[in-house]
GROMACS .gro file of C-alpha atoms in nm:
model
  147
    1MET     CA    1   1.802  -0.128  -1.115
    2LEU     CA    2   1.504   0.102  -1.070
    3ASN     CA    3   1.262   0.139  -1.356
    4ARG     CA    4   1.217   0.512  -1.427
    5GLN     CA    5   0.935   0.459  -1.677
    6PRO     CA    6   0.594   0.586  -1.561
    7LEU     CA    7   0.361   0.315  -1.439
    8ARG     CA    8   0.044   0.367  -1.644
    9ILE     CA    9  -0.285   0.254  -1.493
   10ARG     CA   10  -0.605   0.196  -1.689
   11SER     CA   11  -0.879   0.043  -1.483
   12LYS     CA   12  -1.244   0.098  -1.399
   13SER     CA   13  -1.197  -0.054  -1.055
   14THR     CA   14  -1.017   0.169  -0.807
   15GLU     CA   15  -1.101  -0.012  -0.486
   16ARG     CA   16  -0.764  -0.191  -0.451
   17LEU     CA   17  -0.570   0.008  -0.707
   18ALA     CA   18  -0.297   0.155  -0.485
   19ALA     CA   19  -0.234  -0.173  -0.303
   20GLU     CA   20  -0.211  -0.361  -0.634
   21VAL     CA   21   0.034  -0.107  -0.776
   22GLN     CA   22   0.246  -0.139  -0.463
   23ARG     CA   23   0.239  -0.519  -0.492
   24LEU     CA   24   0.343  -0.512  -0.859
   25ALA     CA   25   0.604  -0.239  -0.849
   26GLY     CA   26   0.721  -0.226  -0.491
   27PRO     CA   27   0.832   0.094  -0.323
   28SER     CA   28   1.036   0.203  -0.624
   29VAL     CA   29   0.743   0.355  -0.817
   30HIS     CA   30   0.866   0.699  -0.922
   31THR     CA   31   0.571   0.810  -1.138
   32ILE     CA   32   0.217   0.680  -1.150
   33ASP     CA   33  -0.018   0.784  -1.429
   34MET     CA   34  -0.387   0.719  -1.372
   35SER     CA   35  -0.506   0.961  -1.640
   36ASP     CA   36  -0.794   0.900  -1.879
   37ASN     CA   37  -0.978   0.643  -1.667
   38LEU     CA   38  -1.302   0.832  -1.597
   39MET     CA   39  -1.252   0.760  -1.227
   40PRO     CA   40  -1.495   0.950  -1.004
   41GLN     CA   41  -1.267   0.903  -0.702
   42LEU     CA   42  -0.919   0.783  -0.616
   43PRO     CA   43  -0.832   0.498  -0.384
   44ASN     CA   44  -0.643   0.537  -0.060
   45LEU     CA   45  -0.295   0.633  -0.175
   46ARG     CA   46  -0.114   0.529   0.144
   47PRO     CA   47   0.065   0.232  -0.021
   48LEU     CA   48   0.225   0.472  -0.270
   49CYS     CA   49   0.391   0.692  -0.009
   50HIS     CA   50   0.728   0.689  -0.193
   51THR     CA   51   0.584   0.800  -0.528
   52ARG     CA   52   0.725   1.130  -0.652
   53GLU     CA   53   0.492   1.215  -0.940
   54VAL     CA   54   0.119   1.147  -0.972
   55ARG     CA   55  -0.070   1.212  -1.296
   56ILE     CA   56  -0.448   1.188  -1.271
   57GLY     CA   57  -0.570   1.407  -1.555
   58SER     CA   58  -0.889   1.354  -1.753
   59ASN     CA   59  -1.085   1.169  -1.489
   60LEU     CA   60  -1.410   1.265  -1.315
   61LEU     CA   61  -1.257   1.374  -0.985
   62THR     CA   62  -1.422   1.654  -0.791
   63SER     CA   63  -1.173   1.627  -0.505
   64LEU     CA   64  -0.869   1.429  -0.398
   65PRO     CA   65  -0.858   1.178  -0.113
   66GLU     CA   66  -0.729   1.279   0.228
   67SER     CA   67  -0.451   1.024   0.176
   68ILE     CA   68  -0.281   1.264  -0.070
   69ARG     CA   69  -0.116   1.406   0.245
   70LEU     CA   70   0.061   1.074   0.298
   71LEU     CA   71   0.264   1.102  -0.023
   72SER     CA   72   0.562   1.244   0.159
   73CYS     CA   73   0.795   1.223  -0.144
   74LEU     CA   74   0.551   1.384  -0.389
   75THR     CA   75   0.716   1.654  -0.602
   76ALA     CA   76   0.462   1.683  -0.886
   77LEU     CA   77   0.084   1.648  -0.883
   78HIS     CA   78  -0.092   1.674  -1.220
   79VAL     CA   79  -0.472   1.692  -1.196
   80PRO     CA   80  -0.580   1.867  -1.520
   81ARG     CA   81  -0.917   1.816  -1.689
   82ASN     CA   82  -1.119   1.685  -1.396
   83GLY     CA   83  -1.425   1.829  -1.223
   84ILE     CA   84  -1.239   1.992  -0.938
   85GLY     CA   85  -1.425   2.302  -0.829
   86ALA     CA   86  -1.373   2.562  -0.559
   87GLN     CA   87  -1.449   2.315  -0.279
   88GLY     CA   88  -1.204   2.058  -0.413
   89ALA     CA   89  -0.931   2.321  -0.449
   90ALA     CA   90  -1.001   2.451  -0.099
   91ALA     CA   91  -0.976   2.097   0.041
   92LEU     CA   92  -0.649   2.029  -0.143
   93ALA     CA   93  -0.487   2.365  -0.064
   94PRO     CA   94  -0.372   2.303   0.299
   95ALA     CA   95  -0.216   1.966   0.218
   96ALA     CA   96  -0.042   2.100  -0.093
   97ALA     CA   97   0.085   2.406   0.090
   98ALA     CA   98   0.207   2.206   0.390
   99SER     CA   99   0.400   1.961   0.173
  100GLY     CA  100   0.772   2.002   0.210
  101THR     CA  101   0.839   1.833  -0.123
  102LEU     CA  102   0.566   1.946  -0.369
  103ARG     CA  103   0.715   2.169  -0.640
  104LEU     CA  104   0.458   2.144  -0.922
  105LEU     CA  105   0.079   2.156  -0.891
  106ASP     CA  106  -0.125   2.141  -1.212
  107LEU     CA  107  -0.495   2.216  -1.165
  108SER     CA  108  -0.544   2.346  -1.519
  109LEU     CA  109  -0.873   2.300  -1.702
  110ASN     CA  110  -1.073   2.255  -1.382
  111GLU     CA  111  -1.348   2.485  -1.260
  112ILE     CA  112  -1.187   2.612  -0.939
  113GLY     CA  113  -1.292   2.973  -1.000
  114ASP     CA  114  -1.196   3.275  -0.794
  115GLU     CA  115  -1.293   3.107  -0.467
  116GLY     CA  116  -1.060   2.812  -0.532
  117VAL     CA  117  -0.774   3.041  -0.640
  118CYS     CA  118  -0.818   3.246  -0.322
  119ALA     CA  119  -0.813   2.929  -0.109
  120LEU     CA  120  -0.488   2.822  -0.274
  121ALA     CA  121  -0.336   3.169  -0.231
  122ARG     CA  122  -0.433   3.177   0.139
  123ALA     CA  123  -0.292   2.831   0.203
  124PHE     CA  124   0.037   2.896   0.026
  125GLY     CA  125   0.060   3.243   0.182
  126GLU     CA  126   0.017   3.098   0.530
  127ALA     CA  127   0.269   2.822   0.460
  128GLY     CA  128   0.518   3.082   0.333
  129ALA     CA  129   0.455   3.310   0.629
  130GLY     CA  130   0.585   3.039   0.861
  131GLY     CA  131   0.920   3.066   0.686
  132ALA     CA  132   1.114   2.785   0.531
  133GLY     CA  133   1.422   2.857   0.732
  134GLY     CA  134   1.587   3.029   0.440
  135ASP     CA  135   1.572   2.718   0.223
  136ASP     CA  136   1.534   2.852  -0.132
  137ASP     CA  137   1.450   2.501  -0.257
  138ALA     CA  138   1.146   2.464  -0.030
  139GLY     CA  139   0.795   2.519  -0.155
  140LEU     CA  140   0.596   2.524  -0.474
  141THR     CA  141   0.780   2.649  -0.783
  142ALA     CA  142   0.513   2.589  -1.051
  143LEU     CA  143   0.135   2.627  -1.030
  144SER     CA  144  -0.086   2.583  -1.335
  145LEU     CA  145  -0.442   2.715  -1.316
  146THR     CA  146  -0.506   2.761  -1.688
  147ALA     CA  147  -0.879   2.771  -1.761
   0.00000   0.00000   0.00000
C-alpha cells in the first residue's frame, strides 16, 4: 500500500538529500516537503523523478536546480517565501512551461518583479502557441504570484 502522507524533510545538509529520500521511501514518494529549512540551494532532484508534488517554501533559494526538469510526474511546485528574483523566475520559466504535467506553480512572496512575470508569460505563451493537440487537461491551471 502506498503511503499518501507527505514526506517532510528537515535538514541542514542537502548534499545527499534526494538520494536519501529515494532510499528511504522508494519510488512511491507522492509529495515531498522541504519547507522551512533555510536551504540556500536544492540537491540534484533526479532520484525523485516520480514525485508529483514538491513543497520548498520558506528557504533561501534564489533559483531552482536544473534537475527540476527531470521531475516528469510533477503536477504541483510550491516555492513561496524564498529569494527567487527575476533571474530565478526566468531560469525556471522554460522548464515549467515545457512540462506536460505541471498544473500548479506557486511563486508567491518572492521578488520576481515585472521582469520575472514577463519571462513566465513569454515561456507559457510560447508553450501554448505550440498547441497541446486540443488536450484541455494539458498545461498550467494555477499560477500564484502574490507579492
